[in-house]
Short mmCIF file of C-alpha atoms in Angstrom, two decimals:
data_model
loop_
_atom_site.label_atom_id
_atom_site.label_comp_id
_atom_site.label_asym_id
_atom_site.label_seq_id
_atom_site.Cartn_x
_atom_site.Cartn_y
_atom_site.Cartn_z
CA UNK A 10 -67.96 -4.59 5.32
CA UNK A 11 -65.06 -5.20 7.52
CA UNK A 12 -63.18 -6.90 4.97
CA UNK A 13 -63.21 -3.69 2.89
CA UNK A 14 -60.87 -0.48 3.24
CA UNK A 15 -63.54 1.76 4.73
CA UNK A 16 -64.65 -1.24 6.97
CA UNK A 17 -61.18 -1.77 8.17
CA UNK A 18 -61.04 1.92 9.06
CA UNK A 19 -63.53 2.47 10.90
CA UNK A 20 -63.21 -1.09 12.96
CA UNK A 21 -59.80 0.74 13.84
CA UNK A 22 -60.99 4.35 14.38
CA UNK A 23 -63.99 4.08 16.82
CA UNK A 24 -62.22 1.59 19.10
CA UNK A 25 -59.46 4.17 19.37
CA UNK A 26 -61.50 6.97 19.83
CA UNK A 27 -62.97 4.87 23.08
CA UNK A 28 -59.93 4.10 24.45
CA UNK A 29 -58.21 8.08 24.01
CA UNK A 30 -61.37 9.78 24.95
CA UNK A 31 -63.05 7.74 28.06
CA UNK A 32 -59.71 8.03 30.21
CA UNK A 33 -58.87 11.75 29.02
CA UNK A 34 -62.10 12.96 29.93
CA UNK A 35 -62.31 11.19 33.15
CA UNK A 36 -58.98 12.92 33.83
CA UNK A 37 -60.55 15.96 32.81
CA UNK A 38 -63.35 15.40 35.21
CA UNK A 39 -61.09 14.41 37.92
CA UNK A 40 -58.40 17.38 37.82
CA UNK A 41 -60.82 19.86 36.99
CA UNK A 42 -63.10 19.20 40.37
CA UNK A 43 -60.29 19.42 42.29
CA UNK A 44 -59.64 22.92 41.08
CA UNK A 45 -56.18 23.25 41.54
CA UNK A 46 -55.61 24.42 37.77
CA UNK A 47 -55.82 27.93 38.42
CA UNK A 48 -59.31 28.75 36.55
CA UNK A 49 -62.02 30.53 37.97
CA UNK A 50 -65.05 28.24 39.29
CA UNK A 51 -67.44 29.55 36.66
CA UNK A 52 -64.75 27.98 33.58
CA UNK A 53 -63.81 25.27 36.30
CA UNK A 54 -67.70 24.34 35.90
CA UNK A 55 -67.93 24.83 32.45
CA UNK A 56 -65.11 22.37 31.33
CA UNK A 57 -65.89 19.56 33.70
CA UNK A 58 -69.76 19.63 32.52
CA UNK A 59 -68.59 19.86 28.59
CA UNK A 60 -66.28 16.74 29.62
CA UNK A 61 -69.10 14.64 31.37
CA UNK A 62 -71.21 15.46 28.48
CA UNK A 63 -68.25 14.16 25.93
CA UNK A 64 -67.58 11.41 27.79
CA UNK A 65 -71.57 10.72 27.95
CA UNK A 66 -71.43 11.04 23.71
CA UNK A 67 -68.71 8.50 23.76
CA UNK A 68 -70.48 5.95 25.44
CA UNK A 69 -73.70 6.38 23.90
CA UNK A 70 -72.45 7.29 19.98
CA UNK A 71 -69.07 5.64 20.02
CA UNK A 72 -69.32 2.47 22.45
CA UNK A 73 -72.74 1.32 22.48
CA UNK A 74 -73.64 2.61 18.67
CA UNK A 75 -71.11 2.17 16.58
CA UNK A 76 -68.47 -0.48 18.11
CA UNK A 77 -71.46 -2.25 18.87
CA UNK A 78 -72.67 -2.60 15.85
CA UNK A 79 -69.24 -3.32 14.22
CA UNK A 80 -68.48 -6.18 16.13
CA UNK A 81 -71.58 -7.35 17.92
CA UNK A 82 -74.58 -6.39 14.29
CA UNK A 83 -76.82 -8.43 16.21
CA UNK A 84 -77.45 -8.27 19.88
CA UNK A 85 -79.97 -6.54 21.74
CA UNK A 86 -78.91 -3.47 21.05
CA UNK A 87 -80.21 -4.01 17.95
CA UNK A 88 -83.83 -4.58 18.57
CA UNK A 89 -85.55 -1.47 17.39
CA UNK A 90 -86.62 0.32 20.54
CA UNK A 91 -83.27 0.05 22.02
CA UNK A 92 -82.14 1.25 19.00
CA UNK A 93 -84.45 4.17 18.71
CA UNK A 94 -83.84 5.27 22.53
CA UNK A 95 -80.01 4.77 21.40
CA UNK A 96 -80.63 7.51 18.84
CA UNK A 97 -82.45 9.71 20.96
CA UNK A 98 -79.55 9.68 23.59
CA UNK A 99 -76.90 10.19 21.06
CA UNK A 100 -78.61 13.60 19.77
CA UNK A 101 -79.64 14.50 23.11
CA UNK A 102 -75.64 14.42 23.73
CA UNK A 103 -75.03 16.19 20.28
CA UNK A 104 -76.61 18.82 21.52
CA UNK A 105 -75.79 19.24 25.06
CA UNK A 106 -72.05 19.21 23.82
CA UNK A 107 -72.46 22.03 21.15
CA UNK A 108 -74.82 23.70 23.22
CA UNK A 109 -72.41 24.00 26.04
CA UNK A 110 -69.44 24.85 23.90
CA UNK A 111 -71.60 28.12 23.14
CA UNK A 112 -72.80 28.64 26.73
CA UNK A 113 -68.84 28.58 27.39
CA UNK A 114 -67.72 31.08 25.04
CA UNK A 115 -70.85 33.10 25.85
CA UNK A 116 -69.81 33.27 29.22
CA UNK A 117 -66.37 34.31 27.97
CA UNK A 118 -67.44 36.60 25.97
CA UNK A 119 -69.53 38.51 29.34
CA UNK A 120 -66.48 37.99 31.19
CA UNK A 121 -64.09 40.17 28.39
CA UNK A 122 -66.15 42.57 27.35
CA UNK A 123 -69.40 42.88 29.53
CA UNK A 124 -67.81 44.32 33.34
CA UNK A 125 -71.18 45.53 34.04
CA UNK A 126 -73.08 42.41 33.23
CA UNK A 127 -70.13 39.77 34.54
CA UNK A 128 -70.70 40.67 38.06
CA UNK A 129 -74.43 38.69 37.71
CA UNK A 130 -74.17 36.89 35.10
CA UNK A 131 -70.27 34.51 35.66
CA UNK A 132 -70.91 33.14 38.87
CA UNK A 133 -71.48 29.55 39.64
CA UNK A 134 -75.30 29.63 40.47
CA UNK A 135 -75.45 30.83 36.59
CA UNK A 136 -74.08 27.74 35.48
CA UNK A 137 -75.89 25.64 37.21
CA UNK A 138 -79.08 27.09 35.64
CA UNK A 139 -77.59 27.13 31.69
CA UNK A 140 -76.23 23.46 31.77
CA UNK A 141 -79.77 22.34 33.96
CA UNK A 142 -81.68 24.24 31.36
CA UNK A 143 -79.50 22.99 28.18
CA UNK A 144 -79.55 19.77 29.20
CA UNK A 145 -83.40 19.45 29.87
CA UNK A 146 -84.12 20.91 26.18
CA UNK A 147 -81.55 18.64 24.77
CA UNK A 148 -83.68 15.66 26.08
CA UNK A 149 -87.25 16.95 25.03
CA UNK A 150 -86.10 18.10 21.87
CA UNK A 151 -84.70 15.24 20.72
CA UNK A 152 -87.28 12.64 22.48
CA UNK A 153 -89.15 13.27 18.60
CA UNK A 154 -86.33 11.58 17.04
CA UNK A 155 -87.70 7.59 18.72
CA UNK A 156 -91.30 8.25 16.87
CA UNK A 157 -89.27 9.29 13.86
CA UNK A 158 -87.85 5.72 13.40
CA UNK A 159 -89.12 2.73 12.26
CA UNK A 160 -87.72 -1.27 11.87
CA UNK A 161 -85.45 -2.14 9.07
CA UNK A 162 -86.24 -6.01 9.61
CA UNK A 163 -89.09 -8.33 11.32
CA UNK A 164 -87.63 -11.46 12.29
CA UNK A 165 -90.35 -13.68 14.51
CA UNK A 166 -92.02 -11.01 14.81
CA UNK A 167 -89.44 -9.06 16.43
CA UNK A 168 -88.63 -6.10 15.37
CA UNK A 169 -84.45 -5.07 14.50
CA UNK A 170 -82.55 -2.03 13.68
CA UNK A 171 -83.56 1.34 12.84
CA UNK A 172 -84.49 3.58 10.31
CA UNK A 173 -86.12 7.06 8.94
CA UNK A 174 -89.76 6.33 8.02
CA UNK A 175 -90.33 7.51 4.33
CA UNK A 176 -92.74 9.70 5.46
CA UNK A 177 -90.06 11.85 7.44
CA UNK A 178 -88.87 12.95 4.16
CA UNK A 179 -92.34 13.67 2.77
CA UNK A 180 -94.60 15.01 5.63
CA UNK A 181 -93.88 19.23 5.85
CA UNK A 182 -94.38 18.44 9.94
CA UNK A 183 -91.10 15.97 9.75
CA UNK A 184 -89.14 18.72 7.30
CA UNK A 185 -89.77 21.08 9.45
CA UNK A 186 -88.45 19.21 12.63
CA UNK A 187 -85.60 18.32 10.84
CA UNK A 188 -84.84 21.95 9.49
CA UNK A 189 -85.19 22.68 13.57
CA UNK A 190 -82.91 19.90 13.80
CA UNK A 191 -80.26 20.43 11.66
CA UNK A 192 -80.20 24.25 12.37
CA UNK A 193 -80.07 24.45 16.52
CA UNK A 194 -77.10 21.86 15.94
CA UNK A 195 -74.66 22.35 14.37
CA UNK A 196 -75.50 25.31 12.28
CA UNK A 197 -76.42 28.13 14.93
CA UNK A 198 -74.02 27.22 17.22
CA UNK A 199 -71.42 27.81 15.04
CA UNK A 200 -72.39 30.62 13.87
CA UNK A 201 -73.02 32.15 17.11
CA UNK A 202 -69.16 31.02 18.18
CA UNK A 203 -67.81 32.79 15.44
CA UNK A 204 -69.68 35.73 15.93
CA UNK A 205 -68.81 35.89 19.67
CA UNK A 206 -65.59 35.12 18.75
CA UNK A 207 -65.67 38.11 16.39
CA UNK A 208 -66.87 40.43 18.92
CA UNK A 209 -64.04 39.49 21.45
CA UNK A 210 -61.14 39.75 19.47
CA UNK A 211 -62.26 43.00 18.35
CA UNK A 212 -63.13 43.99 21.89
CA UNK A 213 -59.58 42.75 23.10
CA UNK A 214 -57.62 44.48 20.20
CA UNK A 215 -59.00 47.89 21.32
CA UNK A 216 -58.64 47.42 24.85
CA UNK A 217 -54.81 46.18 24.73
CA UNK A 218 -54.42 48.75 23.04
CA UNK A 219 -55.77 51.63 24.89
CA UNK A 220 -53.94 49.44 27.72
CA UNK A 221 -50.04 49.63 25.87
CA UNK A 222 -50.98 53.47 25.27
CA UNK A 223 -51.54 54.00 29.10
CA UNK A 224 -48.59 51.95 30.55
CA UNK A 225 -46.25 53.76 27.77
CA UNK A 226 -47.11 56.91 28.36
CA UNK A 227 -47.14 56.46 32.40
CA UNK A 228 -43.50 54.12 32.19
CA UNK A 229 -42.07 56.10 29.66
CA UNK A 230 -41.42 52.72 27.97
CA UNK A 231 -44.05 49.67 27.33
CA UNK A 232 -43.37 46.96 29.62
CA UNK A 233 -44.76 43.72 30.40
CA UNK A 234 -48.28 43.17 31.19
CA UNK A 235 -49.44 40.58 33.92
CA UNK A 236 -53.66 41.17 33.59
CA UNK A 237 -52.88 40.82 29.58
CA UNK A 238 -50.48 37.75 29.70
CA UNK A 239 -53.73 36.19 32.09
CA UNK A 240 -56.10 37.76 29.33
CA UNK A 241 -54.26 35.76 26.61
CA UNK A 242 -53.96 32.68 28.18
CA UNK A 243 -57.65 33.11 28.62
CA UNK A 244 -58.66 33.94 25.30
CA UNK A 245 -55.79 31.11 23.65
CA UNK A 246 -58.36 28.32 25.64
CA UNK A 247 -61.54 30.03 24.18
CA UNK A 248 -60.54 29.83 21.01
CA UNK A 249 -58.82 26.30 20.41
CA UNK A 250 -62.20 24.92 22.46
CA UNK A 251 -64.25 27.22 20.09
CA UNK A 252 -62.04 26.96 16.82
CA UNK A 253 -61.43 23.10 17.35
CA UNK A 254 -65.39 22.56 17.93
CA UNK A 255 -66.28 24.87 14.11
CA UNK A 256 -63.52 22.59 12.68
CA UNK A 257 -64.54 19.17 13.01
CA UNK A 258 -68.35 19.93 12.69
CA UNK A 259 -67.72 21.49 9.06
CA UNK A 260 -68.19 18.31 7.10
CA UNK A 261 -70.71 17.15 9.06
CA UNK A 262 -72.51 20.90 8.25
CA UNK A 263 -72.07 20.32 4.57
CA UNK A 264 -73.40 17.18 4.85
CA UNK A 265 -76.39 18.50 5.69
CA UNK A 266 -76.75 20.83 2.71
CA UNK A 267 -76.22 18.27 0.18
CA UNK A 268 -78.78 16.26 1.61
CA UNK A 269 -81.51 18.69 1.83
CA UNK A 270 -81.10 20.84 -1.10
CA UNK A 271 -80.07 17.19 -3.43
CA UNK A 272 -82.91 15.92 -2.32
CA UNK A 273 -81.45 13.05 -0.92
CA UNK A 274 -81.68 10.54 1.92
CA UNK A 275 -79.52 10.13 5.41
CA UNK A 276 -77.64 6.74 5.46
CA UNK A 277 -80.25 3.68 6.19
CA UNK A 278 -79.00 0.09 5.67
CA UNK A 279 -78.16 -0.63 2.28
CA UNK A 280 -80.17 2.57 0.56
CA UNK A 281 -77.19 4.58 -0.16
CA UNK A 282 -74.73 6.12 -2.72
CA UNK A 283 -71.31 5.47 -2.43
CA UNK A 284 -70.39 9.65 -2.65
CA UNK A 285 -73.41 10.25 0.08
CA UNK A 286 -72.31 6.97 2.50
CA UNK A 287 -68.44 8.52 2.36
CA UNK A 288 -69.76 11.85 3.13
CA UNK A 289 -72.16 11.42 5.82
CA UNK A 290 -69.63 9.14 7.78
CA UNK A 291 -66.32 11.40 7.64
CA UNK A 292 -68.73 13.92 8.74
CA UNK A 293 -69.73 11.78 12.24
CA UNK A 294 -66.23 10.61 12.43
CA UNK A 295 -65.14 14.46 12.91
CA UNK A 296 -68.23 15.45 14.91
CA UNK A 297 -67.48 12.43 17.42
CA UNK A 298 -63.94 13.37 17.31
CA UNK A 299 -64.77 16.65 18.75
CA UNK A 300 -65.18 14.50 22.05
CA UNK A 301 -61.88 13.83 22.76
CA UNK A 302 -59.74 16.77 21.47
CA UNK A 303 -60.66 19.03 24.65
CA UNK A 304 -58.86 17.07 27.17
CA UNK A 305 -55.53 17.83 24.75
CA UNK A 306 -56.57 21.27 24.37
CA UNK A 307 -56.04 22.16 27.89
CA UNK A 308 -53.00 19.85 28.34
CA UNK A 309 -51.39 22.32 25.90
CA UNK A 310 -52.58 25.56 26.86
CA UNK A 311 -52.72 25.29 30.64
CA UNK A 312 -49.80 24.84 32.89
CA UNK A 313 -50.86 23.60 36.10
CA UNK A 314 -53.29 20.99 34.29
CA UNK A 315 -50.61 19.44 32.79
CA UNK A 316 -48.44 19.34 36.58
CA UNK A 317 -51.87 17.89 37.57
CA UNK A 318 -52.13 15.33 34.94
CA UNK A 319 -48.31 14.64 35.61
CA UNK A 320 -48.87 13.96 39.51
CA UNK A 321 -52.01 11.71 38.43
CA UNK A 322 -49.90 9.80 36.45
CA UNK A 323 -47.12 9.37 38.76
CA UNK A 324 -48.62 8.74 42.03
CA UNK A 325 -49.84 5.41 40.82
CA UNK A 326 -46.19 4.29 39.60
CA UNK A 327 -45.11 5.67 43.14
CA UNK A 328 -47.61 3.77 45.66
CA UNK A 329 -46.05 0.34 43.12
CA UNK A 330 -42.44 1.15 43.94
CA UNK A 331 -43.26 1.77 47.85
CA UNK A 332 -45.36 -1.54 47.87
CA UNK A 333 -42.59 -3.50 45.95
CA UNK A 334 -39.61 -1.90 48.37
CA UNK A 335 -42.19 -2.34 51.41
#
């Protein structure tokens, strides 16, 4: 496998993804608690929870899944239970990660369009509660996935690997968690993104409007607009987390489909098509992806992250040039 094109690639791609995405979202973590980037608390605690929670999927799906099992196929990692509690962690994080990315634009979406209901529901108790409560059905939810997996090998009566039983393609109880599955992530969190994301844009276009109307008329000419220049900023964040997040999950979506309606099987050792084996994995290389593009996402839409991530990045080089002079 790692002699091949596809092997070479992904040898390449998942050790790279490691070392972008740990540091980036620890940076994320690290600027965004000290809240000096100008956000409110409530999106302050939103983005450093979404970043422990990518940073969390990077370990567990990118470091310990598959690096480890591109360089090191057989260490105890491998031995089936680890293996199976590997997989349950990995969804678990899935989950928490999409789930959060809609609690976020949710929240946004109150905060825009909802005066009334923002006063209750965007404060910091609030988000405390959704990521507690998101996080807690992430687990339990996906705890069915370790009883859903079976060894690939018995060697001295050990048992190695993982893999779907046959009967979780066969048994209407197993369809129907996987339907569950498959449709709480990543199907109805996208489409509940784009339909927030639907009903905030609209909301916004009517209200700027209304707004230009009102300063015109009171000016006598349209001038420039500090609440909407903080609106937009705003709303640009929402929707490169929100857009960025529908993007990379597409393929793994579709992937899905074909599956299901071809009748077909997820990827399980060597019982695979080459069309469904290419598919599949593009798909989980964009979902895992997903984990590191936030951290740029804010470096290019917010001002005084980047002067943060600019003083972290010199202060270090600084405290070596006093002790060198000293």
């Amino acid at each position: 496998m790692h002699g091949s094109p596809k092997g070479l690639l992904f040898s390449i791609y998942y050790p790279t993804l490691a070392a972008i995405g740990v540091p980036a979202n620890l940076a994320v973590i690290v600027i965004m608690s000290r809240g000096r980037c100008g956000l409110s608390r409530c999106i302050t605690y939103y983005l450093v929870t979404m970043a422990v929670t990518d940073l969390l999927l990077i370990i567990t799906a990118v470091i310990l899944n598959r690096i480890a099992g591109i360089y090191f196929p057989i260490s105890f990692l491998s031995i089936t239970p680890i293996c199976s509690l590997r997989s349950v962690l990995i969804y678990a994080a899935i989950d928490s990660s999409a789930w959060l990315t809609v609690a976020f634009t949710f929240d946004r979406f109150v905060a825009i369009c909802c005066q009334k209901l923002k006063i209750k529901y965007c404060t910091e108790k609030t988000v405390v509660w959704v990521v507690g409560i998101v996080s807690i059905l992430s687990g339990l939810k996906n705890t069915f996935w370790y009883f859903a997996l079976e060894p690939l090998y018995m060697i001295n009566n050990i048992p190695w690997f993982c893999s779907l039983k046959l009967i979780f393609y066969t048994s209407p109880a197993w369809a129907t968690f996987d339907w569950i599955h498959r449709i709480s992530t990543p199907c109805l969190p996208c489409i509940l993104i784009l339909l927030l994301n639907a009903l905030t844009i609209s909301y916004i276009l009517a209200a700027n409007r209304v707004r230009r109307r009102l300063r015109t008329h009171s000016n006598g000419e349209a001038q420039s607009d500090p609440e909407m220049e903080k609106r937009r900023r705003s709303i640009v964040l929402l929707f490169c987390i929100s857009g960025s997040f529908i993007l990379l999950y597409l393929l793994y979506f579709i992937t899905i489909l074909y599956v299901r309606i071809a009748n077909l099987t997820y990827f399980s050792g060597s019982n695979f098509s080459e069309s469904t084996f290419i598919l599949e994995e593009y798909g989980y290389m964009l979902q895992l992806l997903s984990c590191c593009i936030n951290p740029f996402i804010y470096a290019g839409t917010q001002i005084k992250f980047r002067e943060e991530l600019k003083n972290g990045v010199k202060y270090p080089l600084t405290l070596i040039v006093k002790l060198v002079k000293s």
